Short mmCIF file of C-alpha atoms in Angstrom, two decimals:
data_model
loop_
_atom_site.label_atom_id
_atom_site.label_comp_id
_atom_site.label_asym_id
_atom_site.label_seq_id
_atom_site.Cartn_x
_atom_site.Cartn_y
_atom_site.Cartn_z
CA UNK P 1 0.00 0.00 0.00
CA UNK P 2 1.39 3.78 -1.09
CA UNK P 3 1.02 6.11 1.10
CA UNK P 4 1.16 10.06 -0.35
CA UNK P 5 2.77 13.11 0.85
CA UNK P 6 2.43 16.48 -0.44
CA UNK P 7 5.39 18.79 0.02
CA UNK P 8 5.71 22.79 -1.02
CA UNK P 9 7.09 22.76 -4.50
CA UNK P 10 8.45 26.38 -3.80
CA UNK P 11 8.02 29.57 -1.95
CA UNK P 12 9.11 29.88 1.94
CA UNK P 13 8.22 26.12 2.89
CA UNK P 14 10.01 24.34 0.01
CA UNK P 15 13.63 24.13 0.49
CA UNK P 16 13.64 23.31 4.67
CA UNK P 17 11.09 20.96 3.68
CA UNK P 18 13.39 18.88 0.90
CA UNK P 19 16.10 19.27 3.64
CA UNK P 20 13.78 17.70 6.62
CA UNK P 21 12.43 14.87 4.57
CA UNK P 22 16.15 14.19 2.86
CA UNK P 23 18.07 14.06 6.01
CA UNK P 24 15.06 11.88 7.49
CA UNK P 25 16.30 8.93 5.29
CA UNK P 26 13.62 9.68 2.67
CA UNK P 27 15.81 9.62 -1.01
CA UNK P 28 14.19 11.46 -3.51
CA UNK P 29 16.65 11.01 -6.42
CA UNK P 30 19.08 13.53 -8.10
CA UNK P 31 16.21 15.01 -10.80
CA UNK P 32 13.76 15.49 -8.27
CA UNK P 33 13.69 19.12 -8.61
CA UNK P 34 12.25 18.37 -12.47
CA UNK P 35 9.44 16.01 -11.48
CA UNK P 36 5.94 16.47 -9.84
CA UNK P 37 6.01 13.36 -8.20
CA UNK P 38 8.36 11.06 -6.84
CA UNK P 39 8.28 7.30 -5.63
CA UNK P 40 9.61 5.63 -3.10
CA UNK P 41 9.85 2.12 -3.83
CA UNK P 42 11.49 0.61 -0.50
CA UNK P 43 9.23 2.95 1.63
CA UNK P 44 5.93 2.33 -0.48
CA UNK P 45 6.15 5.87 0.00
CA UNK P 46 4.62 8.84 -3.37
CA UNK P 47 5.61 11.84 -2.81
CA UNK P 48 4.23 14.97 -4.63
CA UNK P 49 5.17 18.73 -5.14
CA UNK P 50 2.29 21.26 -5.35
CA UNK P 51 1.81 24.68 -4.37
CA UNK P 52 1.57 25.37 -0.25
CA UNK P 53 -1.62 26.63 -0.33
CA UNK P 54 -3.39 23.02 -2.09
CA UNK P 55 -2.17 20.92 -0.17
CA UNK P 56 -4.82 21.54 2.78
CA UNK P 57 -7.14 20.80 0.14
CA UNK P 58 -6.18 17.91 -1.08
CA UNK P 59 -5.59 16.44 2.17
CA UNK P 60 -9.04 16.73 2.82
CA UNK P 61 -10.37 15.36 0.32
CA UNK P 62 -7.98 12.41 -0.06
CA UNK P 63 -6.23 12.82 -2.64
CA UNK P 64 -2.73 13.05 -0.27
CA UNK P 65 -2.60 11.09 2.38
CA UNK P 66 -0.95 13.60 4.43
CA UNK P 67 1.56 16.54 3.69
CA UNK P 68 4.09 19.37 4.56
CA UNK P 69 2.38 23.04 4.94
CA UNK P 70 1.82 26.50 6.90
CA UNK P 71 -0.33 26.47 9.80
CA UNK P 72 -1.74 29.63 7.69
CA UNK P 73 -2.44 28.09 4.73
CA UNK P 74 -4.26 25.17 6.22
CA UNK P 75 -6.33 27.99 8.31
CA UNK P 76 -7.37 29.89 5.48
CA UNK P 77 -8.51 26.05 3.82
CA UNK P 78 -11.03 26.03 7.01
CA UNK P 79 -10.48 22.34 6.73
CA UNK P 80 -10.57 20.04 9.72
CA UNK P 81 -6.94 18.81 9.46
CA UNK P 82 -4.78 17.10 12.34
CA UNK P 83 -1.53 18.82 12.92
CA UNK P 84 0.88 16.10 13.79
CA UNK P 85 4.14 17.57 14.03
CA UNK P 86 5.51 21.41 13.96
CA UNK P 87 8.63 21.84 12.53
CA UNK P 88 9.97 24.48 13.60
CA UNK P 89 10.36 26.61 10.50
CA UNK P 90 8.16 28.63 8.16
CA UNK P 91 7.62 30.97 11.54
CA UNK P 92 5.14 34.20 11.05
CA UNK P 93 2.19 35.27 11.98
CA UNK P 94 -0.84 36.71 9.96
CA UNK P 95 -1.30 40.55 10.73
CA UNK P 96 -3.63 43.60 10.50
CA UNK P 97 -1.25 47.22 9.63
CA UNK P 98 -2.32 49.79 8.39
CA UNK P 99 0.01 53.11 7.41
CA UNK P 100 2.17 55.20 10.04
CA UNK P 101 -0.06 58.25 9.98
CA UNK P 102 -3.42 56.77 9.33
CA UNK P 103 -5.92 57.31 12.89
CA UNK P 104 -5.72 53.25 12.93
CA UNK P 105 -2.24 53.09 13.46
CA UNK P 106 -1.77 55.54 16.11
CA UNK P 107 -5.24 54.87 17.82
CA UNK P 108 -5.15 50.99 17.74
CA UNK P 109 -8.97 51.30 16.65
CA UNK P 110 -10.51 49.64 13.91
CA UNK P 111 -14.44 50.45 13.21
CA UNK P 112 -17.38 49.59 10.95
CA UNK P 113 -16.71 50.11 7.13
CA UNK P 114 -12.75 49.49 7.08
CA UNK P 115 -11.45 48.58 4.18
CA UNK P 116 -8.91 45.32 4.26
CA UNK P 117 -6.70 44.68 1.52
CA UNK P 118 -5.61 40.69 1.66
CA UNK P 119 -5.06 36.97 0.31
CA UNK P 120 -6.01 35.71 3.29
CA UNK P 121 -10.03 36.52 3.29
CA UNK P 122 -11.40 34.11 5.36
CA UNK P 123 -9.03 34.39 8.55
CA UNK P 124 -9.51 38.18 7.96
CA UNK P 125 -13.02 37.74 7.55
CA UNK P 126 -13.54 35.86 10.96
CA UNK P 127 -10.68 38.05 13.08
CA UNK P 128 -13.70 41.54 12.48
CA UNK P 129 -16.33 39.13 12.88
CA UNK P 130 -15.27 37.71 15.68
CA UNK P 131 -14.68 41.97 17.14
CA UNK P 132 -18.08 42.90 16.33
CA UNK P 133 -16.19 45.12 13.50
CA UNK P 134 -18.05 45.35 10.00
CA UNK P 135 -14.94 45.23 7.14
CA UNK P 136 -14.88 45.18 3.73
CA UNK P 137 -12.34 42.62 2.55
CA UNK P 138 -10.53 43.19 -0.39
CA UNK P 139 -9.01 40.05 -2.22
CA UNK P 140 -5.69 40.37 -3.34
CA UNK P 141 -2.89 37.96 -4.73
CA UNK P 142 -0.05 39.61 -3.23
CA UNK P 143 1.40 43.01 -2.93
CA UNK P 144 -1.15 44.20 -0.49
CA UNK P 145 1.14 46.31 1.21
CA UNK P 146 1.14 48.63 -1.68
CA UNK P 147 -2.86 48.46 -1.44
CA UNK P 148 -3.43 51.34 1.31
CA UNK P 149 -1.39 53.83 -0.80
CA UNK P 150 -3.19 53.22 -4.12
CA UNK P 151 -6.54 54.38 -1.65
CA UNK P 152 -7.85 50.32 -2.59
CA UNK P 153 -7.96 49.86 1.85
CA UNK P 154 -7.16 51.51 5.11
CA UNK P 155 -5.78 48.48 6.37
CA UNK P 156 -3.96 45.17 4.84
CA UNK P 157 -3.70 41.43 6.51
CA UNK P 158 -1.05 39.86 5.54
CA UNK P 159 2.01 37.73 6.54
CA UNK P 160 4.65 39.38 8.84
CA UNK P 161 7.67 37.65 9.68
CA UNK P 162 10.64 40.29 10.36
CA UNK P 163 8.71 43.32 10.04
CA UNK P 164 10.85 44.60 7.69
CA UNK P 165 8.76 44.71 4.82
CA UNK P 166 5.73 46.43 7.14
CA UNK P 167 8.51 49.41 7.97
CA UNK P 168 10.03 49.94 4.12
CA UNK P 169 6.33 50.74 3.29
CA UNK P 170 5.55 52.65 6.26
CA UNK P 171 3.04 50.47 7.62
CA UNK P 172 2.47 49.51 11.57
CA UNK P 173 1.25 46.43 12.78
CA UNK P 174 -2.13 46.76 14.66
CA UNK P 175 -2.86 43.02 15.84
CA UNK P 176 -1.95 39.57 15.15
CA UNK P 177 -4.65 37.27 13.21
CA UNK P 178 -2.90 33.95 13.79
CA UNK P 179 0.65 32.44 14.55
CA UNK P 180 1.62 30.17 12.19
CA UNK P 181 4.72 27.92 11.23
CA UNK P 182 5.41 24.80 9.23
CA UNK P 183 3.37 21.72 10.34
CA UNK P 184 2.91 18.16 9.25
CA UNK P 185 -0.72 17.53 8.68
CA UNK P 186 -3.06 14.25 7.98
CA UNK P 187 -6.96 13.74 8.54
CA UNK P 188 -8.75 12.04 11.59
CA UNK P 189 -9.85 9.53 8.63
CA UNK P 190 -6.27 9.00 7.63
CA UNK P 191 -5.48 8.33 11.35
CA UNK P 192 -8.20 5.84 11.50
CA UNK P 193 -6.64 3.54 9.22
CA UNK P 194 -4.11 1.17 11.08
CA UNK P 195 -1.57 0.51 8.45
CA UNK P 196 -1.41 4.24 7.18
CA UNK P 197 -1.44 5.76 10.72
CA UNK P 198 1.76 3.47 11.79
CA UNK P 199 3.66 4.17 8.01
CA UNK P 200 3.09 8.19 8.63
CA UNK P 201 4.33 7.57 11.79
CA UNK P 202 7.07 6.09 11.16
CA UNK P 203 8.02 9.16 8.52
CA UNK P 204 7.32 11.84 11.04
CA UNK P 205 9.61 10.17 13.60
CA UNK P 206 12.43 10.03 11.33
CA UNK P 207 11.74 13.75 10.69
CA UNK P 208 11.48 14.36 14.61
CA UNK P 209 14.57 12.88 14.77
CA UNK P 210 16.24 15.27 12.20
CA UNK P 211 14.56 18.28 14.20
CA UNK P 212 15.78 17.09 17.81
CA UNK P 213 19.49 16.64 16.26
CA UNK P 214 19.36 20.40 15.21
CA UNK P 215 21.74 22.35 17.05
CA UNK P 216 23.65 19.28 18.95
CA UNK P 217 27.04 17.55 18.41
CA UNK P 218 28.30 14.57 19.00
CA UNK P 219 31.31 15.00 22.08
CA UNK P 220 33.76 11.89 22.41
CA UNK P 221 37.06 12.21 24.46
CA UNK P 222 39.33 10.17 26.30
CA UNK P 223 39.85 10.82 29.94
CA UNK P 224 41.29 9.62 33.42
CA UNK P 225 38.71 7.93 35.33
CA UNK P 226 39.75 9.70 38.43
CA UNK P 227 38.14 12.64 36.61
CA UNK P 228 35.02 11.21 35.86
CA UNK P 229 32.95 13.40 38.02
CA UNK P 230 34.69 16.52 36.38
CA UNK P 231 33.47 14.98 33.25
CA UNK P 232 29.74 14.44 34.37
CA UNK P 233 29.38 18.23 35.60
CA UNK P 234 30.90 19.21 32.01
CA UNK P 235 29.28 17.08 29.71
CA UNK P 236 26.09 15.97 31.21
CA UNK P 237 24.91 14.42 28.13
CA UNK P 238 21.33 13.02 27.82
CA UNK P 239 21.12 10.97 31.22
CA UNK P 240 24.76 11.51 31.51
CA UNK P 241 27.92 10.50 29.56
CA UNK P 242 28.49 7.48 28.02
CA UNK P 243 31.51 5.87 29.50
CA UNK P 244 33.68 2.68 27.59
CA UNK P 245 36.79 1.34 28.65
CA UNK P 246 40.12 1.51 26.74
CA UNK P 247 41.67 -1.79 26.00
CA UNK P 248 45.16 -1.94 27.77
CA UNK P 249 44.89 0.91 29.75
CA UNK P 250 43.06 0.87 33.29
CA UNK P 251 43.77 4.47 33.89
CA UNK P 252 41.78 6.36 31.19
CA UNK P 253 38.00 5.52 29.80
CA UNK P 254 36.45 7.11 26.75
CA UNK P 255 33.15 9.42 26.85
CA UNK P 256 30.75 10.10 24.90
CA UNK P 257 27.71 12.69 25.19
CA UNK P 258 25.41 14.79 23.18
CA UNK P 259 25.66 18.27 23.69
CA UNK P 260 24.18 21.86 22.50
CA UNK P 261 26.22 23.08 19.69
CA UNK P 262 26.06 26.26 21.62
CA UNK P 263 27.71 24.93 24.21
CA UNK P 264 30.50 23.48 22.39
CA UNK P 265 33.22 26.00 23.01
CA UNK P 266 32.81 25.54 26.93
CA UNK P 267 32.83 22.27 26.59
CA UNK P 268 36.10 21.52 24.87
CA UNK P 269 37.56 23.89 26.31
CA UNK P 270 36.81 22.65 29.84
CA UNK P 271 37.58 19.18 29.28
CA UNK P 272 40.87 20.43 27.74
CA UNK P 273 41.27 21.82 31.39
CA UNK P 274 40.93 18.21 33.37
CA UNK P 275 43.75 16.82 31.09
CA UNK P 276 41.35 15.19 28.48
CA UNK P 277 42.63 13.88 25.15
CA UNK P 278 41.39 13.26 21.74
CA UNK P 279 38.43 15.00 22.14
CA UNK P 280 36.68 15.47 19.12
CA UNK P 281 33.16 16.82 18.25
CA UNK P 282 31.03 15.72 15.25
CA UNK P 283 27.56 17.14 13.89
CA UNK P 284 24.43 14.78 14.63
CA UNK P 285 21.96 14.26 11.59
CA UNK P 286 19.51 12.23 13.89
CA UNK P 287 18.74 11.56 17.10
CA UNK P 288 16.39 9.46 18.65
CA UNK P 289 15.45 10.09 22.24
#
């Protein structure tokens, strides 16, 4: 049985995405960036590129089986979708600005008959519904910061992520619609089915275990046992270090721990200070906890 995944096939999702599901064990060949689809033979796996914002939609209706998109995007779907894993990428949030000197920005107040320039309609529909607030929403496909200065709204919703792009077109942020980032998603139906629910599984741990090796090495180094307790307050490691003897010598052991790449310089240079030799670190691609 073939199980489908959708992925981004470009935009802000798509290359983190390849990178997750690569590094995960998942081999999508050297011409995948020239197909639409791609399968998996030893994972029984299909996997197909389509634009972010479809693949909410065709999740729900079955076509996929389960897929890689924005929390946004699969908002704006109003689809009934299980989020089974955020990935920790893709961060923004869905916001309401309007320009520097307009009375919105500097009183915070939005009233009936605003004007609201966005491709996001339905979120911004609900946020003024939701407030009481009666707004016109005006759909765009992008651009809608421009939108206020052309006199087509008093306001815009649309994605911020820096800010950056808000400030070059002198536009303050008034309120947040939604948080979003990158999340896998699947259907309760989906779920429902044994043999699929176990095979997604299995995919989404392997791409856990890419996300909990981000940021941590690998720490090995050989030291003198009478140190050992130097070592465990250095290198605490996940439940500690890892400690193997060294054949022919009863003096000196060899650890091993996992530790925060930020913490790497400390750490090296610490054990350098207890006498420890060979120490070496090493970038982790996985890691199961």
């Amino acid at each position: 049985m073939t199980v489908k995944m959708a992925i981004p096939n470009k935009g802000r999702l798509n290359e983190r995405s390849i990178e997750l599901i690569t590094k995960a064990g998942i081999n999508l060949g050297d011409d995948w960036g020239r197909k639409l689809n791609i399968k998996v033979p030893d994972l029984d796996l299909e996997v197909f590129f389509v634009r972010a914002q479809d693949i909410p939609i065709f999740i729900d209706s079955g076509a996929v089986d389960f897929g890689i998109t924005g929390q946004d995007v699969t908002a704006e779907a109003g689809k009934e979708l299980k989020n089974v894993l955020n990935l920790r990428f893709g961060q923004c949030r869905l916001s309401i600005a309007a320009p520097e000197e307009s009375a919105i920005a500097r009183t915070g107040k939005m009233e009936d008959g605003i004007r609201v320039a966005t491709s996001f309609p339905y979120l911004t529909r609900k946020y003024f519904e939701d407030r009481g607030i009666s707004a016109e929403i005006v759909f765009v496909q992008g651009a809608a910061e421009i939108m206020p200065q052309l006199g087509v709204s008093d306001a815009i919703s649309d994605l911020v992520a820096t800010g950056s792009t808000l400030r070059m077109n002198r536009l303050k942020e008034i309120d947040t619609v939604i948080e979003s980032e990158a999340s896998v998603f699947t259907t309760q139906r989906v779920l429902d089915d044994p043999d699929k629910k176990d095979r997604i599984g299995e995919i989404v741990d392997a791409i856990r275990s890419v996300l909990d090796a981000d940021g941590r090495k690998y720490v090995m180094a050989d030291v003198q046992k009478s140190r050992l307790k130097d070592v465990e307050r250095i290198i605490p490691g996940i439940g500690g270090p890892t400690v193997v003897n060294i054949a022919g010598n009863d003096d000196w052991v060899a650890v091993q721990a996992v530790i925060s790449g930020d913490d790497s310089y400390r750490v090296v240079s610490d054990l350098k200070k207890i006498g420890a030799k060979g120490i070496l670190t090493m970038p982790i691609e996985r890691l199961v906890e």
